[in-house]
mmCIF file of C-alpha atoms in Angstrom:
data_model
loop_
_atom_site.group_PDB
_atom_site.id
_atom_site.type_symbol
_atom_site.label_atom_id
_atom_site.label_comp_id
_atom_site.label_asym_id
_atom_site.label_seq_id
_atom_site.Cartn_x
_atom_site.Cartn_y
_atom_site.Cartn_z
ATOM 1 C CA UNK A 1 11.164 -3.445 7.239
ATOM 2 C CA UNK A 2 10.512 -4.904 3.775
ATOM 3 C CA UNK A 3 13.329 -2.991 2.083
ATOM 4 C CA UNK A 4 10.874 -1.173 -0.190
ATOM 5 C CA UNK A 5 10.787 2.569 0.337
ATOM 6 C CA UNK A 6 8.080 5.004 -0.661
ATOM 7 C CA UNK A 7 7.978 8.771 -0.548
ATOM 8 C CA UNK A 8 6.255 10.824 0.564
ATOM 9 C CA UNK A 9 4.486 9.143 3.481
ATOM 10 C CA UNK A 10 1.639 11.617 3.429
ATOM 11 C CA UNK A 11 0.347 13.940 0.747
ATOM 12 C CA UNK A 12 -2.463 16.460 0.995
ATOM 13 C CA UNK A 13 -3.511 18.239 -2.159
ATOM 14 C CA UNK A 14 -6.501 19.774 -3.874
ATOM 15 C CA UNK A 15 -8.802 18.543 -6.597
ATOM 16 C CA UNK A 16 -7.458 19.075 -10.075
ATOM 17 C CA UNK A 17 -3.839 18.906 -8.983
ATOM 18 C CA UNK A 18 -1.110 16.477 -10.032
ATOM 19 C CA UNK A 19 1.150 14.497 -7.724
ATOM 20 C CA UNK A 20 4.026 12.064 -8.098
ATOM 21 C CA UNK A 21 4.600 9.121 -5.786
ATOM 22 C CA UNK A 22 7.986 7.490 -5.687
ATOM 23 C CA UNK A 23 9.030 3.935 -4.951
ATOM 24 C CA UNK A 24 12.445 2.312 -4.568
ATOM 25 C CA UNK A 25 12.305 -1.489 -4.759
ATOM 26 C CA UNK A 26 14.364 -3.884 -2.663
ATOM 27 C CA UNK A 27 17.912 -4.275 -3.817
ATOM 28 C CA UNK A 28 17.990 -6.797 -6.656
ATOM 29 C CA UNK A 29 14.259 -6.734 -7.359
ATOM 30 C CA UNK A 30 13.390 -6.042 -10.974
ATOM 31 C CA UNK A 31 9.612 -5.977 -10.726
ATOM 32 C CA UNK A 32 7.580 -3.128 -9.270
ATOM 33 C CA UNK A 33 3.837 -3.157 -8.672
ATOM 34 C CA UNK A 34 1.524 -0.304 -7.742
ATOM 35 C CA UNK A 35 -1.653 -0.779 -5.739
ATOM 36 C CA UNK A 36 -4.408 1.481 -4.470
ATOM 37 C CA UNK A 37 -6.104 0.664 -1.180
ATOM 38 C CA UNK A 38 -9.331 2.342 -0.147
ATOM 39 C CA UNK A 39 -11.957 1.434 2.429
ATOM 40 C CA UNK A 40 -14.646 0.645 -0.117
ATOM 41 C CA UNK A 41 -12.520 -1.081 -2.790
ATOM 42 C CA UNK A 42 -9.830 -2.882 -0.851
ATOM 43 C CA UNK A 43 -6.397 -3.417 -2.396
ATOM 44 C CA UNK A 44 -6.580 -2.891 -6.144
ATOM 45 C CA UNK A 45 -3.751 -3.624 -8.560
ATOM 46 C CA UNK A 46 -2.890 -0.701 -10.796
ATOM 47 C CA UNK A 47 0.175 -1.516 -12.873
ATOM 48 C CA UNK A 48 3.363 -3.569 -12.959
ATOM 49 C CA UNK A 49 6.778 -2.825 -14.421
ATOM 50 C CA UNK A 50 9.536 -5.324 -14.957
ATOM 51 C CA UNK A 51 13.055 -4.093 -15.630
ATOM 52 C CA UNK A 52 11.794 -0.843 -17.103
ATOM 53 C CA UNK A 53 9.003 -2.269 -19.225
ATOM 54 C CA UNK A 54 5.289 -2.292 -18.509
ATOM 55 C CA UNK A 55 4.312 -5.925 -17.805
ATOM 56 C CA UNK A 56 0.720 -5.869 -16.622
ATOM 57 C CA UNK A 57 -2.060 -3.371 -16.243
ATOM 58 C CA UNK A 58 -4.977 -3.446 -13.853
ATOM 59 C CA UNK A 59 -7.733 -1.004 -13.141
ATOM 60 C CA UNK A 60 -5.574 2.041 -13.660
ATOM 61 C CA UNK A 61 -7.354 5.230 -14.663
ATOM 62 C CA UNK A 62 -6.214 7.139 -17.736
ATOM 63 C CA UNK A 63 -5.404 10.060 -15.418
ATOM 64 C CA UNK A 64 -2.781 7.863 -13.767
ATOM 65 C CA UNK A 65 0.519 6.842 -15.304
ATOM 66 C CA UNK A 66 3.695 5.191 -14.117
ATOM 67 C CA UNK A 67 7.207 4.469 -15.219
ATOM 68 C CA UNK A 68 10.239 2.574 -14.051
ATOM 69 C CA UNK A 69 13.621 4.150 -14.481
ATOM 70 C CA UNK A 70 16.986 2.541 -15.357
ATOM 71 C CA UNK A 71 17.932 2.479 -11.664
ATOM 72 C CA UNK A 72 14.677 0.493 -11.166
ATOM 73 C CA UNK A 73 12.918 3.052 -9.006
ATOM 74 C CA UNK A 74 9.386 3.790 -10.085
ATOM 75 C CA UNK A 75 7.079 6.763 -10.057
ATOM 76 C CA UNK A 76 3.292 6.855 -10.127
ATOM 77 C CA UNK A 77 1.822 10.057 -11.494
ATOM 78 C CA UNK A 78 -1.723 11.000 -10.581
ATOM 79 C CA UNK A 79 -3.265 13.941 -12.407
ATOM 80 C CA UNK A 80 -6.544 15.862 -12.421
ATOM 81 C CA UNK A 81 -7.073 14.542 -8.929
ATOM 82 C CA UNK A 82 -10.571 13.906 -7.641
ATOM 83 C CA UNK A 83 -11.870 13.429 -4.121
ATOM 84 C CA UNK A 84 -12.284 9.726 -4.841
ATOM 85 C CA UNK A 85 -8.548 9.345 -5.456
ATOM 86 C CA UNK A 86 -7.943 9.728 -1.737
ATOM 87 C CA UNK A 87 -6.465 6.404 -0.689
ATOM 88 C CA UNK A 88 -3.350 4.565 0.360
ATOM 89 C CA UNK A 89 -1.008 3.845 -2.521
ATOM 90 C CA UNK A 90 1.356 0.943 -2.108
ATOM 91 C CA UNK A 91 4.327 -0.085 -4.109
ATOM 92 C CA UNK A 92 5.557 -3.668 -3.997
ATOM 93 C CA UNK A 93 8.583 -5.321 -5.526
ATOM 94 C CA UNK A 94 9.679 -8.814 -6.385
ATOM 95 C CA UNK A 95 12.746 -10.391 -7.897
ATOM 96 C CA UNK A 96 11.010 -11.492 -11.073
ATOM 97 C CA UNK A 97 7.509 -11.705 -12.401
ATOM 98 C CA UNK A 98 6.734 -15.378 -12.351
ATOM 99 C CA UNK A 99 4.611 -17.868 -10.511
ATOM 100 C CA UNK A 100 4.575 -17.619 -6.767
ATOM 101 C CA UNK A 101 6.855 -14.623 -6.661
ATOM 102 C CA UNK A 102 6.787 -13.053 -3.238
ATOM 103 C CA UNK A 103 5.855 -9.406 -3.356
ATOM 104 C CA UNK A 104 7.324 -7.142 -0.711
ATOM 105 C CA UNK A 105 5.207 -4.109 0.065
ATOM 106 C CA UNK A 106 6.407 -0.665 0.994
ATOM 107 C CA UNK A 107 4.875 1.387 3.819
ATOM 108 C CA UNK A 108 2.584 3.261 1.439
ATOM 109 C CA UNK A 109 1.768 6.861 0.622
ATOM 110 C CA UNK A 110 -1.410 8.222 2.143
ATOM 111 C CA UNK A 111 -3.019 10.628 -0.312
ATOM 112 C CA UNK A 112 -5.759 12.995 0.741
ATOM 113 C CA UNK A 113 -7.459 15.068 -1.927
ATOM 114 C CA UNK A 114 -9.448 18.008 -0.586
ATOM 115 C CA UNK B 1 -20.259 -10.983 -7.286
ATOM 116 C CA UNK B 2 -16.670 -10.081 -6.507
ATOM 117 C CA UNK B 3 -13.959 -12.500 -7.600
ATOM 118 C CA UNK B 4 -12.766 -12.889 -4.017
ATOM 119 C CA UNK B 5 -15.080 -12.615 -1.033
ATOM 120 C CA UNK B 6 -13.821 -12.129 2.499
ATOM 121 C CA UNK B 7 -15.789 -11.294 5.622
ATOM 122 C CA UNK B 8 -14.486 -7.938 6.886
ATOM 123 C CA UNK B 9 -15.124 -8.729 10.547
ATOM 124 C CA UNK B 10 -14.012 -7.523 12.978
ATOM 125 C CA UNK B 11 -13.327 -10.873 14.536
ATOM 126 C CA UNK B 12 -12.616 -10.578 18.245
ATOM 127 C CA UNK B 13 -11.131 -13.528 20.141
ATOM 128 C CA UNK B 14 -9.434 -14.079 23.491
ATOM 129 C CA UNK B 15 -5.718 -14.747 23.663
ATOM 130 C CA UNK B 16 -4.936 -18.401 23.092
ATOM 131 C CA UNK B 17 -7.949 -19.065 20.861
ATOM 132 C CA UNK B 18 -7.792 -20.796 17.516
ATOM 133 C CA UNK B 19 -8.700 -18.350 14.775
ATOM 134 C CA UNK B 20 -10.205 -19.322 11.435
ATOM 135 C CA UNK B 21 -10.131 -16.840 8.577
ATOM 136 C CA UNK B 22 -11.742 -17.665 5.268
ATOM 137 C CA UNK B 23 -12.155 -16.563 1.679
ATOM 138 C CA UNK B 24 -14.256 -17.787 -1.181
ATOM 139 C CA UNK B 25 -13.578 -17.150 -4.828
ATOM 140 C CA UNK B 26 -15.235 -17.595 -8.167
ATOM 141 C CA UNK B 27 -12.363 -17.839 -10.662
ATOM 142 C CA UNK B 28 -11.433 -21.489 -11.100
ATOM 143 C CA UNK B 29 -8.214 -20.450 -12.889
ATOM 144 C CA UNK B 30 -6.632 -19.279 -9.645
ATOM 145 C CA UNK B 31 -3.595 -21.414 -8.858
ATOM 146 C CA UNK B 32 -1.653 -19.544 -6.188
ATOM 147 C CA UNK B 33 -3.238 -18.688 -2.875
ATOM 148 C CA UNK B 34 -1.698 -16.286 -0.420
ATOM 149 C CA UNK B 35 -2.357 -14.775 2.974
ATOM 150 C CA UNK B 36 -1.053 -11.359 3.910
ATOM 151 C CA UNK B 37 -1.072 -9.653 7.285
ATOM 152 C CA UNK B 38 -1.438 -5.895 7.440
ATOM 153 C CA UNK B 39 -0.910 -3.937 10.619
ATOM 154 C CA UNK B 40 -2.534 -0.545 10.935
ATOM 155 C CA UNK B 41 -0.796 2.074 8.777
ATOM 156 C CA UNK B 42 1.642 -0.479 7.360
ATOM 157 C CA UNK B 43 2.019 -2.313 4.084
ATOM 158 C CA UNK B 44 0.793 -5.908 3.690
ATOM 159 C CA UNK B 45 3.272 -8.621 4.640
ATOM 160 C CA UNK B 46 3.173 -12.064 3.074
ATOM 161 C CA UNK B 47 2.498 -14.780 5.659
ATOM 162 C CA UNK B 48 2.094 -17.867 3.529
ATOM 163 C CA UNK B 49 1.354 -19.033 0.049
ATOM 164 C CA UNK B 50 0.257 -22.359 -1.372
ATOM 165 C CA UNK B 51 0.016 -23.734 -4.869
ATOM 166 C CA UNK B 52 -3.179 -25.534 -5.874
ATOM 167 C CA UNK B 53 -5.008 -27.535 -3.214
ATOM 168 C CA UNK B 54 -3.781 -28.817 0.113
ATOM 169 C CA UNK B 55 -2.468 -27.675 3.446
ATOM 170 C CA UNK B 56 0.639 -25.808 4.445
ATOM 171 C CA UNK B 57 1.852 -25.223 7.966
ATOM 172 C CA UNK B 58 4.277 -22.621 9.270
ATOM 173 C CA UNK B 59 4.568 -22.388 13.031
ATOM 174 C CA UNK B 60 1.205 -21.340 14.456
ATOM 175 C CA UNK B 61 -0.243 -20.713 11.003
ATOM 176 C CA UNK B 62 -1.900 -23.259 8.720
ATOM 177 C CA UNK B 63 -3.240 -22.476 5.281
ATOM 178 C CA UNK B 64 -5.775 -24.709 3.588
ATOM 179 C CA UNK B 65 -7.005 -24.631 0.009
ATOM 180 C CA UNK B 66 -10.041 -26.501 -1.275
ATOM 181 C CA UNK B 67 -10.202 -25.818 -5.000
ATOM 182 C CA UNK B 68 -13.272 -27.993 -5.474
ATOM 183 C CA UNK B 69 -15.212 -25.704 -3.132
ATOM 184 C CA UNK B 70 -13.303 -22.557 -4.142
ATOM 185 C CA UNK B 71 -12.598 -21.940 -0.474
ATOM 186 C CA UNK B 72 -9.399 -21.119 1.380
ATOM 187 C CA UNK B 73 -8.698 -20.814 5.081
ATOM 188 C CA UNK B 74 -6.020 -19.563 7.413
ATOM 189 C CA UNK B 75 -5.885 -20.998 10.915
ATOM 190 C CA UNK B 76 -3.955 -19.332 13.692
ATOM 191 C CA UNK B 77 -3.270 -21.461 16.765
ATOM 192 C CA UNK B 78 -2.589 -20.029 20.199
ATOM 193 C CA UNK B 79 -3.469 -16.536 19.001
ATOM 194 C CA UNK B 80 -1.576 -13.638 20.553
ATOM 195 C CA UNK B 81 -2.426 -9.943 20.928
ATOM 196 C CA UNK B 82 0.398 -9.299 18.445
ATOM 197 C CA UNK B 83 -1.676 -11.179 15.840
ATOM 198 C CA UNK B 84 -4.200 -8.332 15.902
ATOM 199 C CA UNK B 85 -4.168 -7.044 12.342
ATOM 200 C CA UNK B 86 -6.080 -7.213 9.084
ATOM 201 C CA UNK B 87 -5.605 -10.448 7.173
ATOM 202 C CA UNK B 88 -5.895 -10.315 3.407
ATOM 203 C CA UNK B 89 -6.300 -13.338 1.219
ATOM 204 C CA UNK B 90 -4.991 -13.117 -2.322
ATOM 205 C CA UNK B 91 -5.117 -15.363 -5.344
ATOM 206 C CA UNK B 92 -3.508 -15.363 -8.743
ATOM 207 C CA UNK B 93 -3.418 -17.078 -12.088
ATOM 208 C CA UNK B 94 -1.157 -16.704 -15.085
ATOM 209 C CA UNK B 95 -2.536 -13.675 -16.898
ATOM 210 C CA UNK B 96 -0.348 -12.449 -19.722
ATOM 211 C CA UNK B 97 2.690 -14.148 -18.204
ATOM 212 C CA UNK B 98 2.418 -12.361 -14.876
ATOM 213 C CA UNK B 99 0.874 -13.658 -11.696
ATOM 214 C CA UNK B 100 -0.961 -10.569 -10.470
ATOM 215 C CA UNK B 101 -2.850 -11.291 -7.259
ATOM 216 C CA UNK B 102 -6.487 -10.448 -6.675
ATOM 217 C CA UNK B 103 -7.003 -9.493 -3.052
ATOM 218 C CA UNK B 104 -9.899 -9.953 -0.716
ATOM 219 C CA UNK B 105 -10.904 -6.872 1.236
ATOM 220 C CA UNK B 106 -9.430 -8.247 4.433
ATOM 221 C CA UNK B 107 -10.678 -9.478 7.802
ATOM 222 C CA UNK B 108 -9.880 -7.405 10.855
ATOM 223 C CA UNK B 109 -8.739 -9.611 13.743
ATOM 224 C CA UNK B 110 -8.576 -8.457 17.347
ATOM 225 C CA UNK B 111 -6.958 -10.728 19.918
ATOM 226 C CA UNK B 112 -7.600 -9.440 23.415
ATOM 227 C CA UNK B 113 -5.525 -10.435 26.453
#
């Protein structure tokens, strides 16, 4: 158990809908990262927050947004969902945001868009 | 060409074999090199990381980095059925003050008794 929690574990929804994925980092970790993992693309970095502020952005679609709250939990919002958004979404956390920081991954949310 | 290339496998070996997993990359700015293990339906778990070139050993696992060839390896000695998982290599450089890793697509390893 990495100490990172994600809810829900599974999500089934329809195209065009909006969903929110939630992540609680390990106690003491200030940095939260979101990743998307699909069979054809592998593990892709979406966005990072550090202590409430956006720190880095990857290949995140405009339909997707995230935030980190004062209690350091984070939410990833996916809107206008398409079939291709079906994937595993992982949250990871680390103490800081520097070189060699170990990222601890949560168990993931499996999203299926029908 | 992807930044990080990794053979997806599957790689099937008998218990006790030495396993070699490899990745190649194209970005010479990468400085940190990591190996993650991911069991089915679980999140990736960091096994080892190294900075720049060289070797690092941790129990049955050895990581090697050859920056001149842009090639990294993970060796697993005395492989066990419990090592059956997908192994992801990852690499990072300092981009905007944050070391965001770029992952390979993973190699599926099966160790059979």
